[in-house]
Tab-separated table of C-alpha atoms in Angstrom:
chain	number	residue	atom	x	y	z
A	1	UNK	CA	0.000	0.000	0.000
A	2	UNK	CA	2.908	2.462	-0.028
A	3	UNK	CA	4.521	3.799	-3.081
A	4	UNK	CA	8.209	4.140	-2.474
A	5	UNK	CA	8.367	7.420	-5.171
A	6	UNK	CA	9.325	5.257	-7.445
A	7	UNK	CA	9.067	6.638	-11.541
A	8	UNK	CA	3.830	5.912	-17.729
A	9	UNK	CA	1.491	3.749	-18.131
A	10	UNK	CA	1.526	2.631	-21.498
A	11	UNK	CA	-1.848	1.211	-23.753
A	12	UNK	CA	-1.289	-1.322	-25.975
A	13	UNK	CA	-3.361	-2.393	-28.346
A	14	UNK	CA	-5.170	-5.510	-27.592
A	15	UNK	CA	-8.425	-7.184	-29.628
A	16	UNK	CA	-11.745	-6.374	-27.355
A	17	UNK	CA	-11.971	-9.600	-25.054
A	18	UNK	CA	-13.192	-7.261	-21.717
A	19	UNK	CA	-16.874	-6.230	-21.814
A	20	UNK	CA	-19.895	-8.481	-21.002
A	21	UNK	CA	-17.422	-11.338	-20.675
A	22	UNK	CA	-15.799	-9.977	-17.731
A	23	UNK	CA	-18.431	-7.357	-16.262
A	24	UNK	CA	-16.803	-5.008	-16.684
A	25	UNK	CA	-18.841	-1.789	-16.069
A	26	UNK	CA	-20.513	-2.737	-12.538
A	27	UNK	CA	-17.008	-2.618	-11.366
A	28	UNK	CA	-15.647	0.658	-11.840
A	29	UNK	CA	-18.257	2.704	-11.410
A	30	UNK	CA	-22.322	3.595	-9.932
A	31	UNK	CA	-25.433	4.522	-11.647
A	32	UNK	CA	-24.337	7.341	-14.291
A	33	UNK	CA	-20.990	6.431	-15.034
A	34	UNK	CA	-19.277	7.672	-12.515
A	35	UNK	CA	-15.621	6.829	-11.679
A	36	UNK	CA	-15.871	6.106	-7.755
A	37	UNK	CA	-11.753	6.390	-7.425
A	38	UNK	CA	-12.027	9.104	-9.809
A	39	UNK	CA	-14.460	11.067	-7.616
A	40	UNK	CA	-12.132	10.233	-4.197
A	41	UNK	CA	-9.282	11.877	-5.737
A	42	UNK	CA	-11.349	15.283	-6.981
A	43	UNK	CA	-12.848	15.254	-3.406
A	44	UNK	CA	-10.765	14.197	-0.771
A	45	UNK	CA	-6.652	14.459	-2.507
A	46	UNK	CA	-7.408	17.853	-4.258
A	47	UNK	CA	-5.878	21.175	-2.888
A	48	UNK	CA	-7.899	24.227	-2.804
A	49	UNK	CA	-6.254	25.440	-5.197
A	50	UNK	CA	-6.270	22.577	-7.864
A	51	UNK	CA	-3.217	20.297	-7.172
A	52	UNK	CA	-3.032	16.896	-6.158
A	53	UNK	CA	-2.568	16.461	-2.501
A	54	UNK	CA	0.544	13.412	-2.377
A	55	UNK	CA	-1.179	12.314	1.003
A	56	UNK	CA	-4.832	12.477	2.607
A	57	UNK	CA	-3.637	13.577	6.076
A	58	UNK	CA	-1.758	16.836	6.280
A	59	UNK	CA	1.398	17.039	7.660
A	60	UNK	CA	5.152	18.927	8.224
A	61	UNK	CA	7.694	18.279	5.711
A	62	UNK	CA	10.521	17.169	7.435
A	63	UNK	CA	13.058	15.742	4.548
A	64	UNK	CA	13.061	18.057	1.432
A	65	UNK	CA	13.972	14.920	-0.719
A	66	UNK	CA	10.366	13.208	0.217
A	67	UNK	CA	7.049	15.212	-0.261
A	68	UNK	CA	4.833	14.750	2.957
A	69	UNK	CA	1.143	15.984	3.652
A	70	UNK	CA	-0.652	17.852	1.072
A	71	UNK	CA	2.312	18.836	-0.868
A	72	UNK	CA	1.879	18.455	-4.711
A	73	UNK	CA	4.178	16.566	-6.823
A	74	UNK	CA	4.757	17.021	-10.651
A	75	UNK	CA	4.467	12.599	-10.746
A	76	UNK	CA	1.095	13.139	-9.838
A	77	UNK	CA	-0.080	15.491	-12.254
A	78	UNK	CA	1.481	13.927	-14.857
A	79	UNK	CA	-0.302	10.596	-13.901
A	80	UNK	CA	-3.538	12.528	-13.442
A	81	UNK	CA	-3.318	13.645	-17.478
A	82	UNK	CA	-2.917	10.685	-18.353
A	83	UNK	CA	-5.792	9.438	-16.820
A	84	UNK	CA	-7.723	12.185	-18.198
A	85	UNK	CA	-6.505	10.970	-22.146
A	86	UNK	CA	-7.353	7.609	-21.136
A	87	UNK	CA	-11.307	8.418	-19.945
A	88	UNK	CA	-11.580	10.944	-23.100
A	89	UNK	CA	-11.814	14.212	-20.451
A	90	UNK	CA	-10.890	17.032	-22.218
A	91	UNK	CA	-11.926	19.668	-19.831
A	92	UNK	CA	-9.785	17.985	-16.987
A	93	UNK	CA	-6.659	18.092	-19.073
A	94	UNK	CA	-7.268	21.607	-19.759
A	95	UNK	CA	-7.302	22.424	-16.249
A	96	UNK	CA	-4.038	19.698	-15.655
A	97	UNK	CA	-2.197	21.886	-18.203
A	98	UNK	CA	-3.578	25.049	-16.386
A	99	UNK	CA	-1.993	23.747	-13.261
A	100	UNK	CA	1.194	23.020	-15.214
A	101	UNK	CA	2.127	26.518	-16.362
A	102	UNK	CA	0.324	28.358	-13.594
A	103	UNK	CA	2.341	26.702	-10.607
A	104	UNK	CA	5.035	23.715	-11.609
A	105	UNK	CA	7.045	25.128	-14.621
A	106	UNK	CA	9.437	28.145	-13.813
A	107	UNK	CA	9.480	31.076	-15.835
A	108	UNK	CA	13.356	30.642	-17.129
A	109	UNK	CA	14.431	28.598	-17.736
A	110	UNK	CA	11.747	26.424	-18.439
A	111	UNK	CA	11.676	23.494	-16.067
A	112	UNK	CA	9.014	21.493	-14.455
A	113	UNK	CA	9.485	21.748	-10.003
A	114	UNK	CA	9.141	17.876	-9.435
A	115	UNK	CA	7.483	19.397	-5.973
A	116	UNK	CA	5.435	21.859	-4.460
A	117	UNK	CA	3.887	23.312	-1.288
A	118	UNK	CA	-0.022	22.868	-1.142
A	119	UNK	CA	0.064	26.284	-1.360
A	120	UNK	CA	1.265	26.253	-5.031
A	121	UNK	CA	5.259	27.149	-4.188
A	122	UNK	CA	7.999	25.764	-5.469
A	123	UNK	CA	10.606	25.572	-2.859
A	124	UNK	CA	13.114	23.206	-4.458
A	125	UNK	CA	15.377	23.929	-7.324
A	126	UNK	CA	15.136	20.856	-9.331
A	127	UNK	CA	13.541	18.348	-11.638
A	128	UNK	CA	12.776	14.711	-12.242
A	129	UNK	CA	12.981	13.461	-15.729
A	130	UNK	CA	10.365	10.459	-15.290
A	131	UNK	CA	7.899	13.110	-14.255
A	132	UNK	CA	9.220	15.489	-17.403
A	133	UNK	CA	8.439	12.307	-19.892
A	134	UNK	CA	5.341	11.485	-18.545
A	135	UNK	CA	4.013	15.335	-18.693
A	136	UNK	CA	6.082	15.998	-22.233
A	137	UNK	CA	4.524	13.105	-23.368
A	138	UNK	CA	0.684	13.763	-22.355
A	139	UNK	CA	1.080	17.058	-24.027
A	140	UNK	CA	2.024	15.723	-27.247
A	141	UNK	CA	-0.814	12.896	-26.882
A	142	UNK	CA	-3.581	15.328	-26.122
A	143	UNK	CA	-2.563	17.766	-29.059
A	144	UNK	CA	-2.669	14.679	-31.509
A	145	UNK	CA	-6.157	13.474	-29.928
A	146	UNK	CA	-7.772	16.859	-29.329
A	147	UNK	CA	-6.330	19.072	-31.976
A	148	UNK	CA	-6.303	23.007	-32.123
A	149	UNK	CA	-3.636	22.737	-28.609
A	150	UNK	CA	-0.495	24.602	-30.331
A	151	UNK	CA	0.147	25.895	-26.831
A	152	UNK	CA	0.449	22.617	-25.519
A	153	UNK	CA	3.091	21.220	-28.544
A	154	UNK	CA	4.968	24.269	-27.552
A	155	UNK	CA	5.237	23.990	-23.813
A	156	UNK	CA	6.661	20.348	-24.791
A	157	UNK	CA	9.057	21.782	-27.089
A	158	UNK	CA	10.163	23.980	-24.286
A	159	UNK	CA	10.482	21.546	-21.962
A	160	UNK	CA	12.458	19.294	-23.981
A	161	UNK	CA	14.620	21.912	-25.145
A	162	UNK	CA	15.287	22.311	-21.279
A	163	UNK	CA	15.679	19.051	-20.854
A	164	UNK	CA	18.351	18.304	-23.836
A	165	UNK	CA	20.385	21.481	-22.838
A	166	UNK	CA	20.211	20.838	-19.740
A	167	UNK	CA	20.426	17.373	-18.311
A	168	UNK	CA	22.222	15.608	-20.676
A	169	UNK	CA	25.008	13.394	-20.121
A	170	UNK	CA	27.654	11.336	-22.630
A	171	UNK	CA	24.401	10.956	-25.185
A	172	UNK	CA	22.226	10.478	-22.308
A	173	UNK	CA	19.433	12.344	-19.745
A	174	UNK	CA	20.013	11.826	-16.300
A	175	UNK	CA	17.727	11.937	-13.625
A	176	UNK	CA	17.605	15.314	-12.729
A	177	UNK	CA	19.162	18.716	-13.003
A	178	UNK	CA	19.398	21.175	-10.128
A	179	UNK	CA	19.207	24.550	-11.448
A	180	UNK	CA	20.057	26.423	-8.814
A	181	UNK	CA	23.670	24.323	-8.002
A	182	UNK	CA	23.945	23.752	-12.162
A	183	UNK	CA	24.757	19.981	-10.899
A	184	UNK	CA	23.373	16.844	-12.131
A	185	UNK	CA	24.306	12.861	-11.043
A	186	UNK	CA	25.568	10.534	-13.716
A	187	UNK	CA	22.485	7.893	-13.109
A	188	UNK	CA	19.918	6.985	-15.229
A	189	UNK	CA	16.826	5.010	-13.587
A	190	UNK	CA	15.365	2.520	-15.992
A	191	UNK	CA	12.133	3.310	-14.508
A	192	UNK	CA	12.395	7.009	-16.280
A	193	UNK	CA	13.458	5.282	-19.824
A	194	UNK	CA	10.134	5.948	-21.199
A	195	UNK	CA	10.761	4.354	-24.798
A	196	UNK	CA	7.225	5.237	-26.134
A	197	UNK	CA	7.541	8.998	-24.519
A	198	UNK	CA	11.613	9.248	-26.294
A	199	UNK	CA	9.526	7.433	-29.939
A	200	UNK	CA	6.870	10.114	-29.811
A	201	UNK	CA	9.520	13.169	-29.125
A	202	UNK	CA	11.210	11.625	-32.242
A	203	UNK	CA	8.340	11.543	-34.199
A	204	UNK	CA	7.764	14.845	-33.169
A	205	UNK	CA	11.079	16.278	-34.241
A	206	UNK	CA	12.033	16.765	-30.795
A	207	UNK	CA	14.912	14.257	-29.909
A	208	UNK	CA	16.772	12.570	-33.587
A	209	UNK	CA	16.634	9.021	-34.227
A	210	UNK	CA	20.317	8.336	-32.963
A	211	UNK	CA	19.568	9.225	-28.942
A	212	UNK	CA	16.181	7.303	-29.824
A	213	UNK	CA	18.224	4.142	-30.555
A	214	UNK	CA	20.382	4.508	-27.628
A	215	UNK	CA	17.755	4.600	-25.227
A	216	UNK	CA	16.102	1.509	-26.824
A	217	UNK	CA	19.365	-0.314	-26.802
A	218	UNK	CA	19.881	0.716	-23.392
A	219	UNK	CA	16.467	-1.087	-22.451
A	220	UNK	CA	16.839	-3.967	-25.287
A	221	UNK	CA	20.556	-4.905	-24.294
A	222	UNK	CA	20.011	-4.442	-20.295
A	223	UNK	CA	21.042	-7.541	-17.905
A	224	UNK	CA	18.427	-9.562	-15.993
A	225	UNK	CA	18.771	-11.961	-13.746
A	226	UNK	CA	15.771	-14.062	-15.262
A	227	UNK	CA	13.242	-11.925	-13.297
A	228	UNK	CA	14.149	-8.895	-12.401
A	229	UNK	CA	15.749	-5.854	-13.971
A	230	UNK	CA	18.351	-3.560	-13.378
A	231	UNK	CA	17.899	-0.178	-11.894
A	232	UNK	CA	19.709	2.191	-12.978
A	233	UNK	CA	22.791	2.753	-15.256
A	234	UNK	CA	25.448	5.291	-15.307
A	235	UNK	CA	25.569	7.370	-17.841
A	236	UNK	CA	29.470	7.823	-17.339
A	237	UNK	CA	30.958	4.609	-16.685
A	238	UNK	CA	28.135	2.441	-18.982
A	239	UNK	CA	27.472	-0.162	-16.059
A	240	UNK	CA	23.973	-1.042	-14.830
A	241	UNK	CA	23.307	-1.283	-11.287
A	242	UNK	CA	21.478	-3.433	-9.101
A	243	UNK	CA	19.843	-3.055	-5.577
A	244	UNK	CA	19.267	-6.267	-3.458
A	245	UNK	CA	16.032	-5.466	-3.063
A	246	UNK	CA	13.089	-4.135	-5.823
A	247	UNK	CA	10.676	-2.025	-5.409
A	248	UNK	CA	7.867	-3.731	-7.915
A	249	UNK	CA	6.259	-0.210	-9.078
A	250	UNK	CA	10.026	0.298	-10.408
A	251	UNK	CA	10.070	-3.194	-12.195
A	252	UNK	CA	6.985	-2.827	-13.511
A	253	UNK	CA	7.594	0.720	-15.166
A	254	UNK	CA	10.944	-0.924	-16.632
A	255	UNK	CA	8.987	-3.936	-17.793
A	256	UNK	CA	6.229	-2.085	-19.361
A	257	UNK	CA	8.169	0.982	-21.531
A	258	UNK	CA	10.512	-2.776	-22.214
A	259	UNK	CA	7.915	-3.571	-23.660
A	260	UNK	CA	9.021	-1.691	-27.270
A	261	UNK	CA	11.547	-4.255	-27.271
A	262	UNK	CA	11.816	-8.159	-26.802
A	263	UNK	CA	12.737	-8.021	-23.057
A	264	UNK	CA	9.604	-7.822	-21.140
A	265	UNK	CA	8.138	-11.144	-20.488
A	266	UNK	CA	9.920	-12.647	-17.910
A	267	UNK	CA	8.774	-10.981	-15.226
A	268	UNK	CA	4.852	-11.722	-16.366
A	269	UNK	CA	5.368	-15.302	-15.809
A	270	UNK	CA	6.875	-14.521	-12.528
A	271	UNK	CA	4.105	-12.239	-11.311
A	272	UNK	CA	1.799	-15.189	-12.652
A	273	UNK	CA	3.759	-17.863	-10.603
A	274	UNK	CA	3.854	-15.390	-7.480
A	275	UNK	CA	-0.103	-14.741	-7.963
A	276	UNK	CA	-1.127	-18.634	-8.210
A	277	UNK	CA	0.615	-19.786	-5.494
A	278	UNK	CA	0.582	-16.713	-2.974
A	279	UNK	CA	-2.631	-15.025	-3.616
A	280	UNK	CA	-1.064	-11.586	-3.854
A	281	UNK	CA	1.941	-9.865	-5.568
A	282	UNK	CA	3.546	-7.815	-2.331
A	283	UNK	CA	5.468	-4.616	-2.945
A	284	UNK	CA	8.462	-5.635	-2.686
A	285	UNK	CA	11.013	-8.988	-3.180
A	286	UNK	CA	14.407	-10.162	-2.440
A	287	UNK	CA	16.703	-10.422	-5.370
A	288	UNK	CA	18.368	-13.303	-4.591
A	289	UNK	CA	15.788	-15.729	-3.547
A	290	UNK	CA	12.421	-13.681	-5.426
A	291	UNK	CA	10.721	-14.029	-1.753
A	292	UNK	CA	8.687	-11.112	-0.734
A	293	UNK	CA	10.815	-8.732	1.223
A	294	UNK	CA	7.537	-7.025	2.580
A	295	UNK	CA	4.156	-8.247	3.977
A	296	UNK	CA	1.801	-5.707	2.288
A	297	UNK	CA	0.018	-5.342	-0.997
A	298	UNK	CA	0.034	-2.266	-2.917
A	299	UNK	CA	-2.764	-0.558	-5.169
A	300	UNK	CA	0.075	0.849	-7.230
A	301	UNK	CA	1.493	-1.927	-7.824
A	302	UNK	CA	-1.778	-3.560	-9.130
A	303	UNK	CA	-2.284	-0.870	-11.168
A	304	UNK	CA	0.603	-0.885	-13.369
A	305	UNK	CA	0.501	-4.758	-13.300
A	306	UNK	CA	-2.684	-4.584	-15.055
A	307	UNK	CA	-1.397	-2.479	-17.922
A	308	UNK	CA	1.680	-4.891	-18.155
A	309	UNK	CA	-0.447	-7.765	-18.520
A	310	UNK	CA	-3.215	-6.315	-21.164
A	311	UNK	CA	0.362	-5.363	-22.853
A	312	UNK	CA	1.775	-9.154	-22.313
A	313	UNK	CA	-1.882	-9.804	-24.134
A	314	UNK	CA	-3.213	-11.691	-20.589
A	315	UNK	CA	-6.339	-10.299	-20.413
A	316	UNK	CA	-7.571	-12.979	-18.156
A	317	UNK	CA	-4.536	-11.922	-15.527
A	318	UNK	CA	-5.493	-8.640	-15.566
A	319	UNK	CA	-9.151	-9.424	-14.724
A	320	UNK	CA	-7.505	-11.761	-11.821
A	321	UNK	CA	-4.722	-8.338	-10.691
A	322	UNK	CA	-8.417	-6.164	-11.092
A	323	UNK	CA	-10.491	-8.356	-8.703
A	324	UNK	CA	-7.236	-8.393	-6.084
A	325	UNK	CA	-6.530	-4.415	-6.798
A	326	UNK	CA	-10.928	-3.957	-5.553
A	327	UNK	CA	-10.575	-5.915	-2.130
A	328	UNK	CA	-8.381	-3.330	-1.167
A	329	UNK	CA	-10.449	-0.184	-2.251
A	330	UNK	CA	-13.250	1.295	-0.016
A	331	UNK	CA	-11.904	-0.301	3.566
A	332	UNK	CA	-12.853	2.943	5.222
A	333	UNK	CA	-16.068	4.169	4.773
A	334	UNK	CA	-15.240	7.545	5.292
A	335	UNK	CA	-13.705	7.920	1.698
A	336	UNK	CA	-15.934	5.530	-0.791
A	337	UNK	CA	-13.249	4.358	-3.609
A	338	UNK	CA	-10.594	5.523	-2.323
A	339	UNK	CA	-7.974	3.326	-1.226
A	340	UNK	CA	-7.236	4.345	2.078
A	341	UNK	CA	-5.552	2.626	5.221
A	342	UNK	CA	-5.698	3.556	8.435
A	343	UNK	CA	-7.328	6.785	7.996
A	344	UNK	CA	-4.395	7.877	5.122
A	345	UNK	CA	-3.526	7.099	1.974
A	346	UNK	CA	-0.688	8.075	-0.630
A	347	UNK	CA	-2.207	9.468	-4.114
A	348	UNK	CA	-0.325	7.032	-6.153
A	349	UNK	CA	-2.222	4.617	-4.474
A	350	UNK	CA	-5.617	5.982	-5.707
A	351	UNK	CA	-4.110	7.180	-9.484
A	352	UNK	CA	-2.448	3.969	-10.753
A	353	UNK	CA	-5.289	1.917	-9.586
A	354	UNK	CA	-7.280	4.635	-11.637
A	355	UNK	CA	-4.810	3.933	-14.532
A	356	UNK	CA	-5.902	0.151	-14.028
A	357	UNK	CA	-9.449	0.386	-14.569
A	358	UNK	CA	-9.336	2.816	-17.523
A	359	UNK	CA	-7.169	0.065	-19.332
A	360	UNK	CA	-9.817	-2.833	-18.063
A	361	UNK	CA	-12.594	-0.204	-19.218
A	362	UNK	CA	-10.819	0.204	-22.440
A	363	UNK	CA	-10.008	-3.471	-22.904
A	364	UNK	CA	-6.607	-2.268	-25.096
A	365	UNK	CA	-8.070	0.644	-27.366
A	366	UNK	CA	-4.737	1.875	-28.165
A	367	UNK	CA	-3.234	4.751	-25.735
């Protein structure tokens, strides 16, 4: 149930297996269509002034690298858009790009503040390339599906042009840029490789096909162990890097933007082994032995398993992830659809679930 700000999901297109088979539509939502985790997130994880609270209960930041309380988080509203391209809600991108320029992107240059007070303040001098991607990549998906958007093609541009001048290393983007210290690390998380994000900047004119092919190589030629990924690599000395212990919304981010090459599948017949003979998938496992390093379930990590799967083409798996993902939504009354425990709840918990039943509701449309 906790997200360990880890770093989109990604729709694949599938033939249409979900509907009446799988009833689908009594699931997600009540009378009227409406999305009940949807509706939790405008009501309950929403600042006054339009941001996405990153946690239910208020509270003191105390570490400046972690976001605590109702500060607001440029991963979340990056999510958030592309939930609203995924449910066909033009007027709530509108207002996602109105938050955008109005409180995360600094005047110059132009950068996106991975963080904010719930106020709306930026107090931290730096960016996070997943989040970037994820936000870049919206824009240029809601100007294809919407049209008569140049402003949001440009903000990409602007952004990417940031991006390229800025945080670029030996060929490669790193994971962040401090702009106030002009100092950047020589790591690259897999998890922010976002292969169809880099395609769509290429197809845009944005990034040329040779850094395209590097970060596909860089993806295509990576080391596994037979389950598990990498997760990072550095950008300076070319060697990948492992941690003893994965965090699964990581994996699965790897796996799924992976999945533009051939190296994706082995960890879908792990999460299928894990699932048949444990019940669950847990947050967390041990490299070395693939047991469960942690005792708790996590909506997020259902989520984004579900879009893995409908891109593995296991609809049925997904349907099983879905069913698992629902007996952990509405445990406290107080909040219906929201997946909250013990009176809190962290809003990647609520919007990759959310990200999870638009691609059940969808049943593989395309993106």
């Amino acid at each position: 149930m906790n997200w360990r700000s880890g770093r989109k999901a990604v729709w694949i297109g599938l033939c249409i297996l979900l509907g009446a088979a799988l009833g689908i539509g009594g699931w997600l939502t009540r009378a009227g269509g409406e999305n009940l985790t949807k509706r939790f997130i405008m009501t309950h994880m929403t600042n006054p002034n339009g941001t996405l609270a990153t946690y239910l209960q208020g509270a003191d930041s105390v570490v400046p690298e972690l976001a605590a309380g109702r500060e607001a988080l440029s991963e979340s509203l990056g999510f958030w858009m592309q939930a609203a391209l995924a449910s066909d809600d033009l007027a709530e991108f509108e207002r996602s790009y109105e938050q955008l320029v109005q409180y995360f992107i600094a005047s110059e240059p132009r950068y996106i503040a991975w963080k904010l007070s719930g106020e709306g303040e930026a107090q931290v001098s730096t960016n996070a390339l997943g989040d970037d991607l994820r936000i870049i990549g919206a824009l240029l998906e809601g100007a294809r599906k919407w049209e008569e958007h140049p402003e949001w093609i440009e903000t990409a541009r602007q952004l990417t042009n940031t991006l390229l001048s800025r945080s670029e290393k030996n060929g490669y983007l790193v994971d962040f840029y401090d702009f106030a210290r002009a100092e950047a690390p020589d790591t690259l998380s897999l998890a922010y490789v976002d292969l169809p994000v880099l395609e769509a900047l290429m197809q845009a004119g944005l990034l040329d096909k040779e850094a395209y092919g590097r970060y596909h190589a860089l993806l295509q030629d990576m080391p596994d162990d037979g389950v598990f990924f990498p997760k990072s690599y550095n950008v300076v000395s070319g060697e990948y890097t492992y941690v003893s212990e994965v965090n699964m919304i990581d994996q699965l981010l790897v796996a799924i933007y992976a999945g533009e090459t051939t190296k994706a599948q082995s960890l879908h017949s792990f999460l299928k082994r894990e699932y048949e003979q444990t019940g669950m998938v847990a947050g967390q496992y041990r490299r070395a032995d693939r047991t469960a390093a942690v005792d708790y379930e996590s909506s997020s990590v259902y989520g984004l398993a579900i879009v893995y799967s409908l891109q593995q083409g296991d609809p049925v798996f997904a349907n099983k992830l879905y069913e698992q993902m629902q007996r952990l939504r509405g445990r406290d009354e107080r909040y219906p659809g929201g997946y909250v425990f013990e009176g809190n709840t962290h809003i990647f918990d609520n919007l990759l679930p959310l990200l999870g039943e638009y691609a059940i509701r969808r049943g593989g449309h395309g993106k």
